[in-house]
C-alpha positions as YAML, in Angstrom:
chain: A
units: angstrom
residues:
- id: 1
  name: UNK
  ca: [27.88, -26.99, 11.20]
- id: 2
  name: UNK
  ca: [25.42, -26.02, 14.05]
- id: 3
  name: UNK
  ca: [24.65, -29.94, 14.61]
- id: 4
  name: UNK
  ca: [27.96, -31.65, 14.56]
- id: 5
  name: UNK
  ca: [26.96, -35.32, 15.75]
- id: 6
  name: UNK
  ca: [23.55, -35.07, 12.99]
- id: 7
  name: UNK
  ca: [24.29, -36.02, 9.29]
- id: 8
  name: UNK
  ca: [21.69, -33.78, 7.41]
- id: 9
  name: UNK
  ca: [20.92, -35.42, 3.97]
- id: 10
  name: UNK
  ca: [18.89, -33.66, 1.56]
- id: 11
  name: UNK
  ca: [17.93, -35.90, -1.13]
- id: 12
  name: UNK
  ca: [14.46, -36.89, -3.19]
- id: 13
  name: UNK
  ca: [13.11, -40.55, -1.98]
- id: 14
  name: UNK
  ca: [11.32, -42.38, -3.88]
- id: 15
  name: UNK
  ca: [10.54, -46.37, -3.68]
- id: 16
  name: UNK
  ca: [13.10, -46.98, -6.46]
- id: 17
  name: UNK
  ca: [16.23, -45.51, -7.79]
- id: 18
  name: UNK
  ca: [14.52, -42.97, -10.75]
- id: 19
  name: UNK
  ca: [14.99, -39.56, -12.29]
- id: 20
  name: UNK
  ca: [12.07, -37.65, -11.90]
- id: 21
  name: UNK
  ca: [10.69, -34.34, -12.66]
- id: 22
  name: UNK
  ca: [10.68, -31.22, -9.51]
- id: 23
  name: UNK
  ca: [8.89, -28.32, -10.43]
- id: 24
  name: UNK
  ca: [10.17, -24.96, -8.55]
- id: 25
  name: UNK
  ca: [8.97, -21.82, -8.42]
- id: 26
  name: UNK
  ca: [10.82, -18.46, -7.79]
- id: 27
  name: UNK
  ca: [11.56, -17.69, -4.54]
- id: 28
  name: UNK
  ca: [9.05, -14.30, -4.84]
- id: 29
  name: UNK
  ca: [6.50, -16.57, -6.12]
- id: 30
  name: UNK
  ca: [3.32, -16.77, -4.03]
- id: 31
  name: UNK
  ca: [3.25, -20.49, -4.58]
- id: 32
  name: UNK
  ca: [6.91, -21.04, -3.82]
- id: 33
  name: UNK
  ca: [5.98, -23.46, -1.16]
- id: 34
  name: UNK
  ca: [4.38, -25.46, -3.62]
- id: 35
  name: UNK
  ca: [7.54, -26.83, -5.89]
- id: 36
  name: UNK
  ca: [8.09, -30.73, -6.04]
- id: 37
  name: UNK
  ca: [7.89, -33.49, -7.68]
- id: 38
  name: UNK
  ca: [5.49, -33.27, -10.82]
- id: 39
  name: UNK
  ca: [4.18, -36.99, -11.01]
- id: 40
  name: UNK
  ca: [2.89, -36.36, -6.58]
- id: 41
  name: UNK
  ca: [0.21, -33.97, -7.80]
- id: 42
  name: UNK
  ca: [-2.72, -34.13, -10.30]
- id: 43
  name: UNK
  ca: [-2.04, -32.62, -13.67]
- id: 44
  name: UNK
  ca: [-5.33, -30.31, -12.65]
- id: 45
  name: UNK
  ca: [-3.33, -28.60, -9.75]
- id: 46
  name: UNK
  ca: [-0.57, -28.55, -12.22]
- id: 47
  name: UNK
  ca: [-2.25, -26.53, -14.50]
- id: 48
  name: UNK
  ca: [-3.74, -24.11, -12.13]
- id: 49
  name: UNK
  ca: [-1.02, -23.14, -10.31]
- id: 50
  name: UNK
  ca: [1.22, -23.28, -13.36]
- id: 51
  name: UNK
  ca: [-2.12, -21.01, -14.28]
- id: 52
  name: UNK
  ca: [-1.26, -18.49, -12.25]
- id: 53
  name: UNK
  ca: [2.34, -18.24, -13.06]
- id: 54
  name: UNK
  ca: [1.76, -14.95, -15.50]
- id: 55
  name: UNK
  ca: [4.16, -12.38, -17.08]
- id: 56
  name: UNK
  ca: [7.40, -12.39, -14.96]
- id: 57
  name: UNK
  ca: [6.80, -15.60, -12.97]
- id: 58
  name: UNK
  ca: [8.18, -18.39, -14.28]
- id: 59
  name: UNK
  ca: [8.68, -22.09, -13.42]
- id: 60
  name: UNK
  ca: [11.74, -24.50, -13.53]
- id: 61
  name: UNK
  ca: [11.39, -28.24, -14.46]
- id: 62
  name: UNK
  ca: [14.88, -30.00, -13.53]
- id: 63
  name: UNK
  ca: [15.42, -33.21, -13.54]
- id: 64
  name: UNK
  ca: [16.04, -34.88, -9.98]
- id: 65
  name: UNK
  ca: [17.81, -38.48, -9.20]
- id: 66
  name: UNK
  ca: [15.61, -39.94, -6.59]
- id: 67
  name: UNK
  ca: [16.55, -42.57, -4.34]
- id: 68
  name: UNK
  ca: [15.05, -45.55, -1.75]
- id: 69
  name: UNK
  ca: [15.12, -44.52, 1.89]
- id: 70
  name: UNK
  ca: [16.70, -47.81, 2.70]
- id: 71
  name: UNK
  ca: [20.16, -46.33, 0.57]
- id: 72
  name: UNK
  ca: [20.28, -43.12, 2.09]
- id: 73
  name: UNK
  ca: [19.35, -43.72, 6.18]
- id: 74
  name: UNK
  ca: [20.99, -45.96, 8.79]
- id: 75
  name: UNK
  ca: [18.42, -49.05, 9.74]
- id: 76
  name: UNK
  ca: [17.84, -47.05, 13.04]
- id: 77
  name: UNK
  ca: [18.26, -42.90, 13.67]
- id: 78
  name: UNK
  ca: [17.17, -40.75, 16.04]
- id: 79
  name: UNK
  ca: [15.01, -38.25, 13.91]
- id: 80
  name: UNK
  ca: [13.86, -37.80, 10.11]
- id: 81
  name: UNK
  ca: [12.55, -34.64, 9.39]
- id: 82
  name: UNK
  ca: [9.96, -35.10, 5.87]
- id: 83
  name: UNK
  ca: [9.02, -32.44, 4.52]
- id: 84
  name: UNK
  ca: [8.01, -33.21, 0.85]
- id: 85
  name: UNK
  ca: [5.83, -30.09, -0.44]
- id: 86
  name: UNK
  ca: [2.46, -31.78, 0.33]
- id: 87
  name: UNK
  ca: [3.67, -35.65, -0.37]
- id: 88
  name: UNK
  ca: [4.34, -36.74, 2.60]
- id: 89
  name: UNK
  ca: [1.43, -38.77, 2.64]
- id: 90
  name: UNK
  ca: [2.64, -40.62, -0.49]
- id: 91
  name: UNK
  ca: [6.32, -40.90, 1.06]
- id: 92
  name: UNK
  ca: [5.00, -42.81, 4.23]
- id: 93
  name: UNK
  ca: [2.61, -44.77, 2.06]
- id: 94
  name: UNK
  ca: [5.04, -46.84, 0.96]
- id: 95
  name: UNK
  ca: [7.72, -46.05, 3.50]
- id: 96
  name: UNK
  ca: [9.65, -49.51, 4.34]
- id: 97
  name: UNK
  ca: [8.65, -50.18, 8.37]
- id: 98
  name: UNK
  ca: [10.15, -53.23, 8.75]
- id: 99
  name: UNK
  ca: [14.01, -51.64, 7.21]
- id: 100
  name: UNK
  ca: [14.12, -48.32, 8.99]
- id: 101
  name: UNK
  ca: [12.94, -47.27, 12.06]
- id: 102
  name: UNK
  ca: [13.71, -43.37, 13.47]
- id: 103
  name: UNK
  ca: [12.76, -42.78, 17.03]
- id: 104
  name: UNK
  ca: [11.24, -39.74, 16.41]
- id: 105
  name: UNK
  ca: [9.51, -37.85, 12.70]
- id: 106
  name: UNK
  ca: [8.94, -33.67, 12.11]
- id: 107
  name: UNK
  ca: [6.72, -33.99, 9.38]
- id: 108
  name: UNK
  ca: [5.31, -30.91, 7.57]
- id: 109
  name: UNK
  ca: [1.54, -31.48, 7.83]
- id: 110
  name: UNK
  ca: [-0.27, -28.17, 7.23]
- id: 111
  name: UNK
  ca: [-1.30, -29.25, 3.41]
- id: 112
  name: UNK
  ca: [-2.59, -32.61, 4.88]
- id: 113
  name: UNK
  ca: [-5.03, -34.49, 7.27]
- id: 114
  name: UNK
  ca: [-3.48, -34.48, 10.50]
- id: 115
  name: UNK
  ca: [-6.01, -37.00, 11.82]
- id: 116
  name: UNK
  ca: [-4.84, -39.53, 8.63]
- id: 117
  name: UNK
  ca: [-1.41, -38.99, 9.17]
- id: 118
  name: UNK
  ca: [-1.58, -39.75, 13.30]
- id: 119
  name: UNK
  ca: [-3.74, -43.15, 12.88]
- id: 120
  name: UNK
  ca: [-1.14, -44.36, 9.91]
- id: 121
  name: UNK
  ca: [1.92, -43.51, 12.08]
- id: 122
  name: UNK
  ca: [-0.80, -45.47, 14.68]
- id: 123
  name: UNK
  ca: [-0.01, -48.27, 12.48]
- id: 124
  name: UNK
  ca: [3.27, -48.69, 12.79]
- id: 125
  name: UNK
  ca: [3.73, -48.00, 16.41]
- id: 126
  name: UNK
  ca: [4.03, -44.14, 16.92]
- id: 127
  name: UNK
  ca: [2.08, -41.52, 18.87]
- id: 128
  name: UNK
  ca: [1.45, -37.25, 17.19]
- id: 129
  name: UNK
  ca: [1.01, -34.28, 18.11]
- id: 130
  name: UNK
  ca: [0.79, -30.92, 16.49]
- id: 131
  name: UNK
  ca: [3.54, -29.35, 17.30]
- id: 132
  name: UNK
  ca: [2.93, -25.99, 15.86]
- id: 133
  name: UNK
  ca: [0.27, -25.17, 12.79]
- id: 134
  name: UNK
  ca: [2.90, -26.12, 9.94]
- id: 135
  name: UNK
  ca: [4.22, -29.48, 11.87]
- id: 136
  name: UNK
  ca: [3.56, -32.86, 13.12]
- id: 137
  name: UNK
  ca: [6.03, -34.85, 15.87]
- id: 138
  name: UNK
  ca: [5.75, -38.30, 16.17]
- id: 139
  name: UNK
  ca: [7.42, -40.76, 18.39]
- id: 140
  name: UNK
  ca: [7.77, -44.69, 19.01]
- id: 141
  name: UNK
  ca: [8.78, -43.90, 22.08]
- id: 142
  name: UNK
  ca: [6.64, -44.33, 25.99]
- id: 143
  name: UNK
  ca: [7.68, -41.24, 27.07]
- id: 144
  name: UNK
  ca: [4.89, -38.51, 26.73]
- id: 145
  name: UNK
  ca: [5.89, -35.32, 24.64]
- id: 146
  name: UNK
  ca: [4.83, -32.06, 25.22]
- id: 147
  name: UNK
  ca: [5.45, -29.01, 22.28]
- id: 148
  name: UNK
  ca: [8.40, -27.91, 24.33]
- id: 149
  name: UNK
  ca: [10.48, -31.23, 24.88]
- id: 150
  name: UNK
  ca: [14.41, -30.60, 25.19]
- id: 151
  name: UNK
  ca: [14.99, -34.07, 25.35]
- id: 152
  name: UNK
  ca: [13.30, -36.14, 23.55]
- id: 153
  name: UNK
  ca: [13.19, -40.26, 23.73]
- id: 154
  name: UNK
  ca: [16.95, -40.13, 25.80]
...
């Protein structure tokens, strides 16, 4: 509503169609920020922050249909926003280049390398920055970005 020329799609990617498994927490949970998709994250983690979920916390396994990037995005767009609970990593691992290209990424960061993430986005032709201490922006674009950019890659 506040964005009418963006389409906003919130959807689970994966590199295939699949149905998968997403873990959430309760909202009041102190490790509500830490739902997704069960298979991203080692069955140790699992198990302690499952662990910790005592007495009246409780967690919900639903079953998700995941889709390919390439059937949900436009070939090029202007941003992608990924923020994937701590897979985001995984997502650009095996994230098709060469099919979609957005000018410019958001991309939650603060349960990941920063310096990993910047030199694989490196890789395929963008420049990071931290834009605050929860997110990344990256470009393809010349332009240099500062944390405050209106306009970005016009």
């Amino acid at each position: 509503q506040r964005r009418p020329l963006c389409r906003n799609v919130h959807a689970v990617l994966w590199s295939e169609r699949a149905n998968l498994t997403f873990r959430s927490f309760p909202h009041a949970h102190p490790y509500f920020g830490h739902s997704g998709l069960v298979s991203t994250r080692p069955k140790a983690e699992w198990k302690r922050l499952v662990g910790l979920n005592r007495s009246k916390w409780v967690h919900t396994d639903s079953t998700v249909a995941a889709l390919p990037v390439t059937e949900l995005v436009p070939p090029s767009l202007d941003w992608f926003v990924l923020d994937v609970e701590g897979a985001e990593m995984a997502v650009l691992d095996h994230f098709p280049w060469d099919a979609v290209r957005p000018r410019v990424w958001t991309i939650e960061t603060n349960k990941l390398d920063r310096r990993q993430l910047s030199a694989l986005m490196a890789r395929h032709g963008y420049s990071c920055f931290a834009f605050d201490a929860i997110n990344t922006v990256c470009t393809s674009c010349v332009q240099q970005l500062t944390a405050r950019s209106e306009r970005v890659c016009l």
